[in-house]
Tab-separated table of C-alpha atoms in Angstrom:
chain	number	residue	atom	x	y	z
A	1020	ILE	CA	158.437	97.974	-107.649
A	1021	LYS	CA	155.915	100.666	-105.880
A	1022	ALA	CA	153.427	97.963	-104.815
A	1023	VAL	CA	155.815	95.654	-103.205
A	1024	VAL	CA	157.403	98.237	-101.134
A	1025	PHE	CA	154.180	99.542	-99.750
A	1026	ALA	CA	152.898	95.909	-99.378
A	1027	VAL	CA	156.224	94.709	-97.482
A	1028	ASN	CA	156.376	98.229	-95.453
A	1029	ALA	CA	152.586	98.113	-94.350
A	1030	TYR	CA	153.622	94.117	-93.286
A	1031	MET	CA	156.414	95.185	-91.476
A	1032	ILE	CA	154.951	97.587	-89.700
A	1033	GLU	CA	152.294	95.398	-88.476
A	1034	TYR	CA	154.743	92.539	-87.941
A	1035	LEU	CA	157.060	94.635	-85.653
A	1036	HIS	CA	153.923	96.228	-83.728
A	1037	VAL	CA	152.341	92.497	-82.593
A	1038	MET	CA	156.070	91.635	-82.176
A	1039	ASN	CA	156.321	94.399	-79.620
A	1040	PHE	CA	160.089	94.833	-81.407
A	1041	LEU	CA	162.441	97.377	-80.105
A	1042	GLU	CA	160.164	97.884	-76.985
A	1043	GLY	CA	157.159	99.159	-78.717
A	1044	ASP	CA	159.213	102.131	-79.855
A	1045	THR	CA	157.097	103.500	-83.115
A	1046	ASN	CA	159.488	105.484	-84.900
A	1047	LEU	CA	162.174	102.573	-84.879
A	1048	GLN	CA	159.496	100.454	-85.996
A	1049	LEU	CA	158.491	102.571	-88.640
A	1050	LEU	CA	162.346	102.635	-89.894
A	1051	SER	CA	163.381	99.066	-89.351
A	1052	ALA	CA	160.068	98.394	-91.641
A	1053	ALA	CA	161.181	101.070	-94.509
A	1054	ALA	CA	164.647	99.611	-94.371
A	1055	THR	CA	163.535	96.123	-94.905
A	1056	ALA	CA	161.280	97.134	-97.211
A	1057	GLY	CA	164.257	98.824	-99.250
A	1058	PHE	CA	166.202	95.541	-98.856
A	1059	VAL	CA	163.787	93.239	-100.280
A	1060	THR	CA	163.162	95.701	-103.333
A	1061	SER	CA	166.770	95.926	-104.225
A	1062	PHE	CA	166.459	92.583	-105.375
A	1063	LEU	CA	163.908	93.616	-108.324
A	1064	SER	CA	165.150	97.263	-108.755
A	1065	ALA	CA	168.923	96.024	-109.738
A	1066	PRO	CA	167.719	94.035	-112.972
A	1067	VAL	CA	165.239	96.439	-113.783
A	1068	ASP	CA	167.452	99.463	-113.497
A	1069	ARG	CA	170.188	97.328	-115.423
A	1070	ILE	CA	168.102	97.463	-118.622
A	1071	LYS	CA	166.857	100.909	-118.098
A	1072	VAL	CA	170.259	102.046	-117.860
A	1073	LEU	CA	171.360	100.199	-121.130
A	1074	MET	CA	168.422	101.236	-122.952
A	1075	GLN	CA	168.741	105.029	-122.018
A	1076	ALA	CA	172.672	105.167	-123.031
A	1077	GLY	CA	172.255	102.465	-125.796
A	1078	GLY	CA	170.854	105.116	-128.625
A	1079	ASN	CA	169.625	102.828	-131.290
A	1080	THR	CA	171.699	99.719	-130.054
A	1081	TYR	CA	168.455	97.853	-128.630
A	1082	GLN	CA	165.901	99.317	-131.177
A	1083	GLY	CA	163.725	100.501	-128.068
A	1084	ARG	CA	163.224	96.838	-126.957
A	1085	GLU	CA	163.830	95.568	-123.850
A	1086	ASP	CA	163.726	92.215	-124.654
A	1087	GLN	CA	166.708	92.692	-127.011
A	1088	ALA	CA	168.888	94.694	-123.962
A	1089	LEU	CA	167.471	91.745	-121.735
A	1090	GLN	CA	168.970	89.260	-124.152
A	1091	ALA	CA	171.827	90.749	-124.664
A	1092	VAL	CA	172.881	91.159	-120.728
A	1093	LEU	CA	171.967	87.543	-120.881
A	1094	ASN	CA	174.447	86.327	-123.536
A	1095	THR	CA	177.007	88.041	-122.386
A	1096	GLU	CA	177.170	87.779	-118.394
A	1097	GLY	CA	174.243	85.094	-117.888
A	1098	TRP	CA	171.503	85.695	-114.823
A	1099	LYS	CA	174.580	86.361	-112.347
A	1100	GLY	CA	175.450	89.757	-114.449
A	1101	LEU	CA	171.982	90.737	-114.726
A	1102	LEU	CA	170.645	89.927	-111.003
A	1103	GLY	CA	173.915	90.708	-109.466
A	1104	ARG	CA	175.602	93.615	-111.118
A	1105	GLY	CA	175.093	97.047	-109.393
A	1106	LEU	CA	173.142	94.814	-106.558
A	1107	LEU	CA	175.232	96.382	-103.861
A	1108	CYS	CA	174.874	99.641	-104.755
A	1109	THR	CA	171.105	99.238	-105.395
A	1110	MET	CA	170.781	98.387	-101.844
A	1111	LEU	CA	173.157	101.045	-100.619
A	1112	ARG	CA	170.683	103.491	-102.104
A	1113	GLU	CA	167.490	101.663	-101.480
A	1114	ILE	CA	167.778	100.955	-97.312
A	1115	PRO	CA	168.751	104.210	-96.546
A	1116	ALA	CA	166.369	105.885	-99.252
A	1117	TYR	CA	163.311	103.996	-98.264
A	1118	SER	CA	163.897	104.343	-94.580
A	1119	LEU	CA	164.267	108.295	-95.207
A	1120	TYR	CA	161.139	108.151	-97.940
A	1121	PHE	CA	158.597	106.449	-95.047
A	1122	GLY	CA	160.420	107.906	-91.830
A	1123	VAL	CA	159.881	111.738	-93.539
A	1124	TYR	CA	156.075	110.978	-94.472
A	1125	GLY	CA	155.282	108.937	-91.235
A	1126	ALA	CA	157.015	112.059	-88.916
A	1127	LEU	CA	155.100	114.560	-90.898
A	1128	MET	CA	151.549	112.356	-90.685
A	1129	ASN	CA	152.313	112.148	-87.029
A	1130	HIS	CA	152.226	115.766	-86.543
A	1131	ALA	CA	148.457	115.759	-85.979
A	1132	HIS	CA	147.717	119.865	-85.839
A	1133	LEU	CA	149.847	120.562	-89.065
A	1134	THR	CA	148.105	117.252	-90.677
A	1135	GLU	CA	144.857	118.853	-89.727
A	1136	GLN	CA	145.199	122.095	-90.872
A	1137	LEU	CA	146.379	120.701	-94.266
A	1138	GLY	CA	143.644	118.507	-94.810
A	1139	GLY	CA	143.616	116.610	-98.194
A	1140	ALA	CA	146.875	118.451	-98.990
A	1141	ALA	CA	148.913	116.788	-96.275
A	1142	PRO	CA	149.673	113.489	-98.616
A	1143	LEU	CA	150.394	115.760	-101.648
A	1144	LEU	CA	152.786	117.929	-99.560
A	1145	TYR	CA	154.078	115.400	-97.263
A	1146	GLY	CA	154.498	113.161	-100.215
A	1147	ALA	CA	156.701	115.782	-102.214
A	1148	ALA	CA	159.111	116.326	-99.231
A	1149	ALA	CA	159.591	112.551	-98.730
A	1150	GLY	CA	160.386	112.016	-102.012
A	1151	CYS	CA	162.985	114.562	-102.049
A	1152	ALA	CA	164.538	113.891	-98.934
A	1153	CYS	CA	165.171	110.292	-99.747
A	1154	TRP	CA	167.296	111.303	-102.892
A	1155	ILE	CA	169.362	114.088	-101.842
A	1156	PRO	CA	171.953	112.256	-99.646
A	1157	ILE	CA	171.955	108.778	-101.667
A	1158	TYR	CA	172.186	110.344	-105.125
A	1159	PRO	CA	175.955	110.413	-105.493
A	1160	ILE	CA	175.228	106.401	-104.777
A	1161	ASP	CA	173.080	106.091	-107.837
A	1162	VAL	CA	175.393	107.790	-109.902
A	1163	VAL	CA	178.038	105.604	-109.246
A	1164	LYS	CA	175.498	102.527	-109.656
A	1165	THR	CA	174.423	103.967	-112.967
A	1166	VAL	CA	177.847	103.866	-114.361
A	1167	ILE	CA	178.567	100.539	-112.735
A	1168	GLN	CA	175.070	98.875	-114.493
A	1169	ASN	CA	175.760	100.843	-118.002
A	1170	THR	CA	178.335	98.045	-119.098
A	1171	GLU	CA	177.276	95.294	-121.391
A	1172	GLY	CA	179.842	92.277	-121.592
A	1173	SER	CA	182.221	90.760	-119.205
A	1174	ASN	CA	185.230	91.483	-120.448
A	1175	ASP	CA	188.026	94.046	-119.426
A	1176	THR	CA	187.666	96.075	-122.675
A	1177	ALA	CA	183.620	96.589	-122.378
A	1178	SER	CA	182.969	100.322	-122.149
A	1179	ALA	CA	180.547	101.821	-119.723
A	1180	LYS	CA	178.347	104.745	-121.162
A	1181	ILE	CA	176.507	107.044	-118.604
A	1182	ASP	CA	173.012	107.687	-118.693
A	1183	ALA	CA	172.798	111.371	-120.135
A	1184	GLU	CA	170.152	112.332	-117.335
A	1185	THR	CA	172.648	111.564	-114.613
A	1186	ILE	CA	176.224	112.580	-115.640
A	1187	GLN	CA	177.113	114.568	-118.885
A	1188	GLY	CA	180.436	113.311	-120.280
A	1189	VAL	CA	181.719	110.175	-118.649
A	1190	SER	CA	183.280	108.378	-121.447
A	1191	ARG	CA	184.836	104.916	-120.495
A	1192	MET	CA	185.256	102.810	-117.225
A	1193	GLU	CA	188.096	100.522	-118.044
A	1194	GLN	CA	186.611	97.787	-115.677
A	1195	PRO	CA	183.314	96.902	-115.894
A	1196	SER	CA	183.663	94.847	-112.703
A	1197	ALA	CA	185.353	97.397	-110.883
A	1198	SER	CA	184.126	98.092	-107.293
A	1199	LEU	CA	181.756	100.877	-105.955
A	1200	VAL	CA	184.822	102.707	-104.502
A	1201	GLN	CA	186.807	102.046	-107.618
A	1202	VAL	CA	184.342	103.725	-109.755
A	1203	ALA	CA	183.749	106.560	-107.528
A	1204	SER	CA	187.379	107.214	-107.348
A	1205	GLU	CA	187.517	107.126	-111.161
A	1206	LEU	CA	184.369	109.284	-111.560
A	1207	TYR	CA	186.092	111.993	-108.800
A	1208	LYS	CA	189.486	112.202	-110.389
A	1209	GLU	CA	187.726	112.997	-114.007
A	1210	HIS	CA	185.223	114.912	-113.188
A	1211	GLY	CA	185.526	116.359	-109.866
A	1212	ILE	CA	183.018	116.157	-106.609
A	1213	GLY	CA	180.226	118.037	-108.944
A	1214	VAL	CA	179.689	114.609	-110.918
A	1215	PHE	CA	178.256	113.208	-108.271
A	1216	TRP	CA	175.495	115.947	-107.833
A	1217	ASP	CA	174.879	116.525	-111.373
A	1218	GLY	CA	171.176	116.066	-112.677
A	1219	LEU	CA	169.992	116.715	-109.168
A	1220	ALA	CA	167.674	119.591	-109.603
A	1221	PRO	CA	165.643	117.858	-112.158
A	1222	ARG	CA	165.671	114.534	-110.395
A	1223	LEU	CA	164.445	116.244	-107.498
A	1224	LEU	CA	161.364	117.993	-109.327
A	1225	ARG	CA	160.567	115.053	-110.864
A	1226	GLN	CA	160.482	113.167	-107.490
A	1227	ALA	CA	158.095	115.719	-105.998
A	1228	VAL	CA	155.650	115.085	-108.225
A	1229	ASN	CA	155.709	111.529	-108.566
A	1230	HIS	CA	155.780	111.050	-104.968
A	1231	ALA	CA	152.760	113.201	-103.934
A	1232	THR	CA	151.039	111.669	-106.655
A	1233	THR	CA	151.837	108.520	-104.932
A	1234	PHE	CA	151.339	109.170	-101.343
A	1235	SER	CA	148.241	111.020	-102.176
A	1236	LEU	CA	146.476	108.165	-104.163
A	1237	TYR	CA	147.912	105.409	-101.503
A	1238	GLU	CA	145.715	107.356	-98.664
A	1239	ILE	CA	143.009	107.471	-100.906
A	1240	LEU	CA	142.762	103.585	-101.828
A	1241	PHE	CA	144.038	102.852	-98.121
A	1242	HIS	CA	141.019	104.419	-96.541
A	1243	GLN	CA	138.126	103.565	-99.209
A	1244	VAL	CA	139.653	99.617	-98.368
A	1245	PHE	CA	139.428	100.226	-94.899
A	1246	SER	CA	136.258	101.843	-94.816
A	1247	SER	CA	134.548	99.227	-96.657
A	1248	ILE	CA	135.647	96.670	-94.265
């Protein structure tokens, strides 16, 4: 999925530059390209996240096999349930997240003096900053998305178990087809505002390491490819 994100973002940046989109404003072009990458990636992330959430919360239900979780969703909800459940939440997460992700990294890299001083450490530090910046504002949306996707079956009696890494203690959501607003309201009533930020610290730590590595490898590969052309 990350490869798709970087590929779409790079293509859109080049396309918008050639078309002189937004009167050549590079910052707006960067944000537009990143938002497009987030939109496209949502259609890949939603079904993958659905299976991941069910696997994490299902214990031994699926015996650690992704194909069993996939088959269970397809049997009860079909392809529409696999591809559609949580898609809106995923878009609301991915579009602003990747706008911030590439926007923060690009803005930092454009500070030529600071980037030159940091040298090879710049992608590491900027990548960590971008990874944290993109998750802080959208974390509550991810919490709600997890609850919506963590439901197997299309009946109103199906229960939604929450990923223990994200929220502790959420027991049941009575309607798996509930909207984003309904789920968020129910979470707030049962657990207060803190539930939307539960688990944020370890997530930020993981994202900082993950994206520091991602951007460092990207810069290395990018320069190697262009130096060989």
